[in-house]
Amino acid sequence: MIQGVENNYILAVEDSLVQAKRLEYFFKKYNIDYKIFSSGEDALAYIKNKKPVLIISDIIMPGIDGYLFCRKIKENPDTKTIPVILLTSLQDPNDIIRGLQAGADNFITKPYDEKYLLSRIDHLLNNRNVTKEEMVTYENSPIDLKYRGESFKITSGRRQILDLLISVYDTAIQRNEELIAIKTQLEEANKNLIQANEDLDAFSRTVSHDLKSPLAVIIGFTSAILDNPDTTVSEEEKSYVKFIHESAEEMTQLIKDLLAFSQSGRLEIEEEELDLSDIANDILSGILLRYPGTSPIVNIQQGLNTKADNKLIRVVLDNLLGNAVKYSSKKENPRIELGKKDYFGKDLFYVKDNGAGFEMSKADKLFQPFVRLHSGLEYSGTGVGLSTVKRIIEKHGGEIWAESEPGKGSTFYFTLN
């Protein structure tokens, strides 16, 4: 129980149901008699019949706001001595000036600390004996204040001004302590992140060397067996060797994709003027070697000039064009197109194919690592490539999305800045 509230009540005005429930919990916890209203108009009507010992009011409310509500309380001779606490974000110095102009006694910032609110109530109730003569003196001699081009008349008494400034100072100290704690946490998190990145680099080097090397041996020996015309290996045994060979190649590709994905988020962008048309033509010849059974009709628009990182944009085009070739490889007349068009004043690049496509309901999963919209039996892949592409595009300050329809192909759109 707070001293001075035994035979009185505290009135609160709060239009937010969540905040009102929080205040109700607070009052019940400390055994304080209370009354809560959702609007200033209803609160003013109730006060006429029964005056509270203290008022807590939110500032942003429907109807009259907290400043006007407070001013009406302070302008009424019957209620002017009731202490008023305003709940605010207190992000603008004008909040303080408007609070003084309205005659508020204290500010409490949201979200507020329960114990701090309790201490402010206790302070105001223990120091509420402001003499009537002091208030009259300041009403007859208001302080004229100009701030940011606006004029204000401050009629608050010395005690009110002092209490209000103390509450603002307390809030500043509290926020500063919170910032210091957050800064300490960020420094610790940054230290852990640096260590994690170092560990990831070490892991990447291990993966690159210790896993790729034995896989290269497996691929080499299985190729030697399969390509040897004088081998005594039976056809059934050859099928087993072929399976081992393909699995090793898939594992090698997965390692390559994982390394690219892990590094894509930490690479520094070195932008330069590039012609994506030339890069695409250069990349495409290598892609077609990976799919010897397909001969797509490729249309690459000329003069696709942009500014980007050369190495990273090659990864983007290799993945997007590679997917276009792969997923259109089972079509009778596969078609692939790389072009550009205007998009709200920006260059919008696109890679289009007439391949397998996918359901747009699954599009949100498209750029998640290790998620594949087609089974491995239909099309080979690791499900990491598009995740890497998205990271690289976002590194360039761009966006990427796709439009598709099953059986009718897909179009991947991306911007770079």
XYZ file of C-alpha atoms in Angstrom:
417
model
C 0.000 0.000 0.000
C 1.331 3.447 -0.988
C 1.172 6.099 1.682
C -1.660 8.551 0.986
C -3.844 6.164 -1.048
C -5.513 4.315 1.805
C -8.825 6.175 1.611
C -8.522 7.510 -1.932
C -8.128 6.169 -5.434
C -5.886 6.679 -8.475
C -7.560 7.398 -11.788
C -5.998 6.140 -15.022
C -6.873 6.952 -18.640
C -5.637 4.366 -21.180
C -7.335 3.446 -24.458
C -5.110 0.412 -25.114
C -6.704 -2.709 -23.640
C -3.285 -4.340 -23.149
C -1.874 -1.304 -21.312
C -5.072 -0.912 -19.294
C -4.780 -4.540 -18.161
C -1.166 -3.916 -17.200
C -2.166 -0.923 -15.069
C -4.981 -2.942 -13.502
C -2.497 -5.674 -12.575
C -0.164 -3.034 -11.112
C -2.899 -1.482 -8.940
C -4.108 -4.837 -7.659
C -0.587 -6.007 -6.903
C 0.057 -3.016 -4.639
C -3.473 -2.957 -3.218
C -4.297 0.464 -4.664
C -7.898 1.549 -5.175
C -8.259 2.564 -8.830
C -10.556 3.527 -11.666
C -9.576 3.095 -15.335
C -11.210 4.874 -18.281
C -10.591 4.507 -22.021
C -11.188 8.198 -22.876
C -10.442 11.589 -21.337
C -14.058 12.699 -21.690
C -15.364 9.828 -19.549
C -12.659 10.426 -16.960
C -13.478 14.157 -16.678
C -17.159 13.362 -16.170
C -16.348 10.917 -13.356
C -13.924 13.276 -11.605
C -16.721 15.818 -11.119
C -18.344 13.459 -8.606
C -15.303 11.914 -6.981
C -11.818 13.432 -7.136
C -8.838 11.046 -7.251
C -5.642 11.511 -5.283
C -3.540 11.134 -8.473
C -4.088 10.764 -12.227
C -2.162 8.675 -14.776
C -2.945 9.391 -18.417
C -1.712 8.201 -21.772
C -0.959 11.006 -24.252
C -2.181 9.471 -27.509
C -5.906 8.794 -27.113
C -9.085 9.123 -29.169
C -10.975 12.347 -28.567
C -8.971 14.693 -26.370
C -5.319 13.741 -26.042
C -3.366 13.509 -22.792
C -2.070 17.100 -22.966
C -5.553 18.590 -23.346
C -6.923 16.268 -20.676
C -4.168 17.367 -18.277
C -4.773 21.053 -19.093
C -8.487 20.701 -18.313
C -7.592 19.133 -14.960
C -5.167 21.956 -14.112
C -7.508 24.730 -15.283
C -10.307 23.521 -13.001
C -9.993 25.102 -9.517
C -11.445 21.953 -7.946
C -8.885 19.585 -9.517
C -5.809 21.749 -10.218
C -3.823 20.380 -7.244
C -4.220 16.725 -8.315
C -0.835 15.408 -9.543
C -0.906 14.206 -13.155
C 1.521 11.653 -14.638
C 1.644 11.467 -18.435
C 2.606 8.219 -20.170
C 4.657 8.966 -23.289
C 7.448 7.770 -25.556
C 9.319 11.006 -24.686
C 11.240 10.978 -27.976
C 10.848 14.681 -28.806
C 11.897 17.678 -26.629
C 8.525 19.202 -27.518
C 6.951 16.516 -25.316
C 8.551 18.148 -22.264
C 7.515 21.671 -23.290
C 3.939 20.601 -24.007
C 3.865 18.733 -20.702
C 4.954 21.895 -18.838
C 2.412 23.931 -20.762
C -0.330 21.484 -19.811
C 0.781 21.572 -16.151
C 1.844 17.906 -15.929
C 3.723 16.851 -12.809
C 5.623 13.838 -14.180
C 6.466 11.848 -17.295
C 6.668 8.060 -17.395
C 8.036 6.568 -20.589
C 6.630 3.464 -22.227
C 7.423 0.675 -21.690
C 7.653 1.646 -18.032
C 9.299 -0.179 -15.175
C 6.818 -1.180 -12.471
C 9.049 -0.177 -9.564
C 9.855 3.168 -11.168
C 6.147 3.954 -11.624
C 5.594 3.052 -7.983
C 8.398 5.380 -6.860
C 7.004 8.280 -8.952
C 3.525 7.843 -7.457
C 4.990 7.716 -3.968
C 7.094 10.848 -4.621
C 4.178 12.902 -5.950
C 1.834 11.890 -3.156
C 4.413 12.681 -0.482
C 5.139 16.079 -2.046
C 1.688 17.076 -3.250
C 1.174 19.830 -0.688
C 1.864 22.620 -3.170
C 0.421 25.782 -1.657
C -2.467 27.467 -3.390
C -0.607 30.787 -3.224
C 2.298 29.369 -5.281
C -0.012 28.104 -8.020
C -1.913 31.377 -8.182
C 1.372 33.283 -8.406
C 2.482 31.308 -11.435
C -0.919 31.492 -13.101
C -0.812 35.294 -12.828
C 2.831 35.412 -14.008
C 3.217 32.746 -16.676
C 6.588 32.084 -18.270
C 6.698 32.934 -21.994
C 8.901 30.436 -23.809
C 9.872 30.195 -27.479
C 11.206 26.879 -28.731
C 11.719 25.751 -32.314
C 9.696 28.652 -33.638
C 6.708 27.960 -31.357
C 5.519 30.068 -28.430
C 4.492 28.461 -25.136
C 3.024 29.838 -21.897
C 4.203 27.873 -18.866
C 1.912 28.229 -15.841
C 3.341 25.332 -13.851
C 4.557 26.037 -10.323
C 8.138 25.598 -9.220
C 7.386 22.266 -7.584
C 5.742 20.933 -10.765
C 8.632 22.067 -12.956
C 11.145 20.522 -10.556
C 9.231 17.221 -10.392
C 8.873 17.110 -14.159
C 12.553 17.787 -14.763
C 13.537 15.172 -12.169
C 11.361 12.588 -13.924
C 12.925 13.461 -17.300
C 16.406 13.224 -15.786
C 15.564 9.883 -14.160
C 14.345 8.604 -17.525
C 17.525 9.783 -19.249
C 19.675 8.022 -16.626
C 17.603 4.847 -16.954
C 17.836 4.874 -20.771
C 21.580 5.517 -20.579
C 22.044 2.519 -18.284
C 20.005 0.410 -20.715
C 22.154 1.618 -23.629
C 25.347 0.791 -21.724
C 24.006 -2.715 -21.023
C 23.012 -3.156 -24.687
C 26.435 -1.895 -25.805
C 28.115 -4.463 -23.548
C 25.895 -7.214 -24.953
C 26.627 -6.127 -28.539
C 30.372 -6.101 -27.883
C 30.170 -9.621 -26.458
C 27.978 -10.779 -29.364
C 30.399 -9.210 -31.852
C 33.308 -10.965 -30.155
C 31.455 -14.289 -30.390
C 30.568 -13.576 -34.019
C 34.206 -12.913 -34.917
C 35.167 -16.212 -33.285
C 32.331 -18.003 -35.100
C 33.485 -16.579 -38.433
C 37.043 -17.703 -37.749
C 35.763 -21.177 -36.884
C 33.660 -21.194 -40.065
C 36.670 -20.227 -42.180
C 38.686 -23.030 -40.582
C 35.835 -25.464 -41.208
C 35.542 -24.315 -44.828
C 39.232 -24.919 -45.394
C 38.926 -28.369 -43.834
C 35.903 -29.216 -45.968
C 37.598 -27.920 -49.091
C 40.789 -29.914 -48.560
C 39.958 -32.967 -46.443
C 36.698 -33.877 -48.182
C 37.247 -32.814 -51.768
C 40.600 -34.589 -52.037
C 39.349 -38.138 -51.288
C 36.288 -37.516 -53.444
C 38.566 -36.561 -56.322
C 40.382 -39.886 -55.853
C 37.056 -41.778 -55.915
C 35.935 -39.963 -59.063
C 39.300 -40.573 -60.725
C 39.420 -44.312 -60.059
C 35.758 -44.918 -60.906
C 36.240 -43.000 -64.181
C 39.266 -45.172 -64.957
C 37.215 -48.333 -64.438
C 34.255 -47.088 -66.512
C 36.430 -45.772 -69.356
C 38.734 -48.808 -69.573
C 37.747 -50.820 -72.682
C 39.738 -53.861 -71.473
C 38.099 -54.029 -68.034
C 36.945 -57.416 -66.758
C 34.253 -55.784 -64.601
C 30.777 -57.147 -65.359
C 27.899 -54.916 -66.493
C 26.217 -55.257 -63.099
C 29.435 -54.265 -61.339
C 29.811 -51.355 -63.762
C 26.393 -50.084 -62.716
C 27.579 -50.100 -59.096
C 30.772 -48.221 -60.020
C 28.728 -45.719 -62.028
C 26.486 -45.130 -59.026
C 29.565 -44.538 -56.817
C 30.969 -42.159 -59.433
C 27.748 -40.111 -59.685
C 27.346 -39.987 -55.894
C 30.906 -38.691 -55.510
C 30.253 -36.014 -58.120
C 27.060 -34.983 -56.317
C 28.968 -34.782 -53.022
C 31.660 -32.650 -54.684
C 28.995 -30.294 -56.036
C 27.325 -30.100 -52.613
C 30.644 -29.169 -50.978
C 31.202 -26.527 -53.658
C 27.698 -25.077 -53.089
C 28.074 -25.112 -49.307
C 31.382 -23.253 -49.500
C 29.880 -20.686 -51.870
C 26.859 -20.239 -49.581
C 28.944 -19.831 -46.410
C 31.236 -17.294 -48.065
C 28.543 -15.316 -49.911
C 27.385 -13.489 -46.791
C 30.874 -12.281 -45.841
C 32.434 -11.353 -49.160
C 33.136 -7.683 -49.841
C 31.556 -6.222 -52.962
C 33.958 -4.762 -55.520
C 31.703 -3.160 -58.104
C 32.782 -2.372 -61.652
C 31.114 -1.701 -64.992
C 30.099 -5.062 -66.503
C 28.328 -6.401 -69.583
C 26.124 -9.274 -68.396
C 25.571 -10.308 -72.011
C 29.263 -11.140 -72.479
C 29.470 -12.876 -69.093
C 26.371 -14.975 -69.840
C 27.722 -16.096 -73.229
C 30.999 -17.057 -71.578
C 29.268 -19.016 -68.795
C 26.719 -20.717 -71.031
C 29.268 -22.770 -72.960
C 30.422 -24.378 -69.715
C 26.843 -24.996 -68.569
C 25.942 -26.795 -71.810
C 28.879 -29.167 -71.279
C 27.161 -30.304 -68.061
C 24.008 -31.151 -70.040
C 25.310 -32.745 -73.278
C 21.912 -34.142 -74.252
C 20.175 -30.782 -74.629
C 20.446 -27.989 -77.189
C 18.257 -25.102 -76.020
C 17.470 -22.076 -78.151
C 19.161 -19.282 -76.196
C 18.330 -15.605 -76.612
C 20.676 -13.279 -74.720
C 19.799 -9.609 -75.069
C 22.794 -7.504 -76.019
C 24.055 -4.534 -74.006
C 23.016 -5.714 -70.546
C 25.294 -3.214 -68.851
C 25.334 -2.810 -65.084
C 27.597 -2.192 -62.123
C 28.354 -5.249 -59.975
C 31.031 -7.512 -58.550
C 32.425 -9.574 -61.443
C 33.118 -12.803 -59.516
C 29.832 -12.782 -57.607
C 27.637 -11.920 -60.583
C 29.163 -14.894 -62.388
C 27.925 -17.110 -59.549
C 24.440 -15.598 -59.958
C 24.293 -16.122 -63.722
C 25.829 -19.587 -63.503
C 23.089 -20.674 -61.084
C 20.166 -19.003 -62.870
C 21.197 -20.017 -66.389
C 22.231 -23.454 -65.134
C 18.792 -23.983 -63.602
C 17.109 -22.731 -66.784
C 19.043 -25.273 -68.879
C 18.482 -28.079 -66.364
C 14.750 -27.625 -65.873
C 14.033 -27.141 -69.581
C 16.254 -30.053 -70.675
C 13.316 -32.471 -70.903
C 11.319 -30.201 -73.239
C 11.271 -30.936 -76.967
C 12.131 -27.333 -77.802
C 13.823 -25.835 -74.739
C 14.067 -22.044 -74.777
C 16.088 -19.771 -72.514
C 16.141 -16.000 -72.437
C 18.253 -13.440 -70.547
C 17.071 -9.861 -70.779
C 16.343 -6.553 -69.120
C 13.390 -4.188 -68.843
C 12.486 -1.035 -66.947
C 10.931 -1.548 -63.513
C 9.836 1.654 -61.756
C 12.910 3.449 -63.037
C 15.277 0.563 -62.267
C 16.919 -2.054 -64.485
C 15.094 -5.352 -63.965
C 17.054 -8.337 -65.261
C 15.382 -11.687 -65.898
C 16.215 -15.285 -66.817
C 13.306 -17.080 -68.466
C 12.809 -20.704 -69.511
C 9.953 -22.904 -70.735
C 10.848 -25.834 -68.495
C 9.259 -27.750 -65.626
C 8.138 -24.720 -63.591
C 6.680 -24.973 -60.094
C 3.617 -24.094 -58.031
C 3.659 -20.425 -56.941
C 2.272 -21.502 -53.563
C 5.746 -22.932 -52.891
C 7.631 -19.832 -54.043
C 8.398 -18.699 -50.472
C 10.555 -21.828 -50.013
C 12.476 -21.315 -53.237
C 15.423 -19.412 -51.751
C 15.750 -21.436 -48.560
C 18.920 -23.562 -48.356
C 18.521 -27.327 -48.901
C 14.899 -26.949 -50.045
C 14.102 -28.426 -53.461
C 10.784 -28.174 -55.300
C 11.607 -31.152 -57.536
C 12.815 -34.587 -56.498
C 16.401 -35.687 -57.010
C 15.168 -38.468 -59.293
C 13.767 -35.878 -61.723
C 16.561 -33.309 -61.600
C 19.914 -33.408 -59.838
C 20.924 -30.607 -57.464
C 21.682 -29.647 -53.888
C 19.090 -26.966 -53.145
C 21.757 -24.452 -52.119
C 22.388 -22.516 -55.339
C 19.389 -20.154 -55.181
C 20.082 -19.384 -51.520
C 23.561 -18.245 -52.534
C 22.106 -16.200 -55.404
C 19.705 -14.428 -53.047
C 22.523 -13.525 -50.664
C 24.650 -12.115 -53.470
C 21.771 -10.086 -54.918
C 20.977 -8.646 -51.479
C 24.689 -7.873 -50.992
C 24.382 -5.673 -54.060
C 21.352 -3.929 -52.539
C 18.945 -5.653 -54.931
C 16.003 -8.039 -54.810
C 15.139 -11.338 -56.477
C 11.872 -13.176 -57.006
C 10.351 -15.716 -59.387
C 7.152 -16.278 -61.331
C 6.242 -19.726 -62.578
C 3.585 -22.205 -63.636
C 3.968 -25.998 -63.629
C 4.875 -27.262 -67.085
C 5.160 -23.758 -68.544
C 8.527 -22.627 -67.243
C 9.849 -20.045 -64.808
C 11.113 -16.471 -64.874
C 13.584 -15.209 -62.285
C 13.693 -11.444 -61.875
C 16.439 -9.524 -60.068
C 17.685 -5.994 -59.507
C 21.197 -5.076 -58.433
C 20.841 -1.669 -56.739
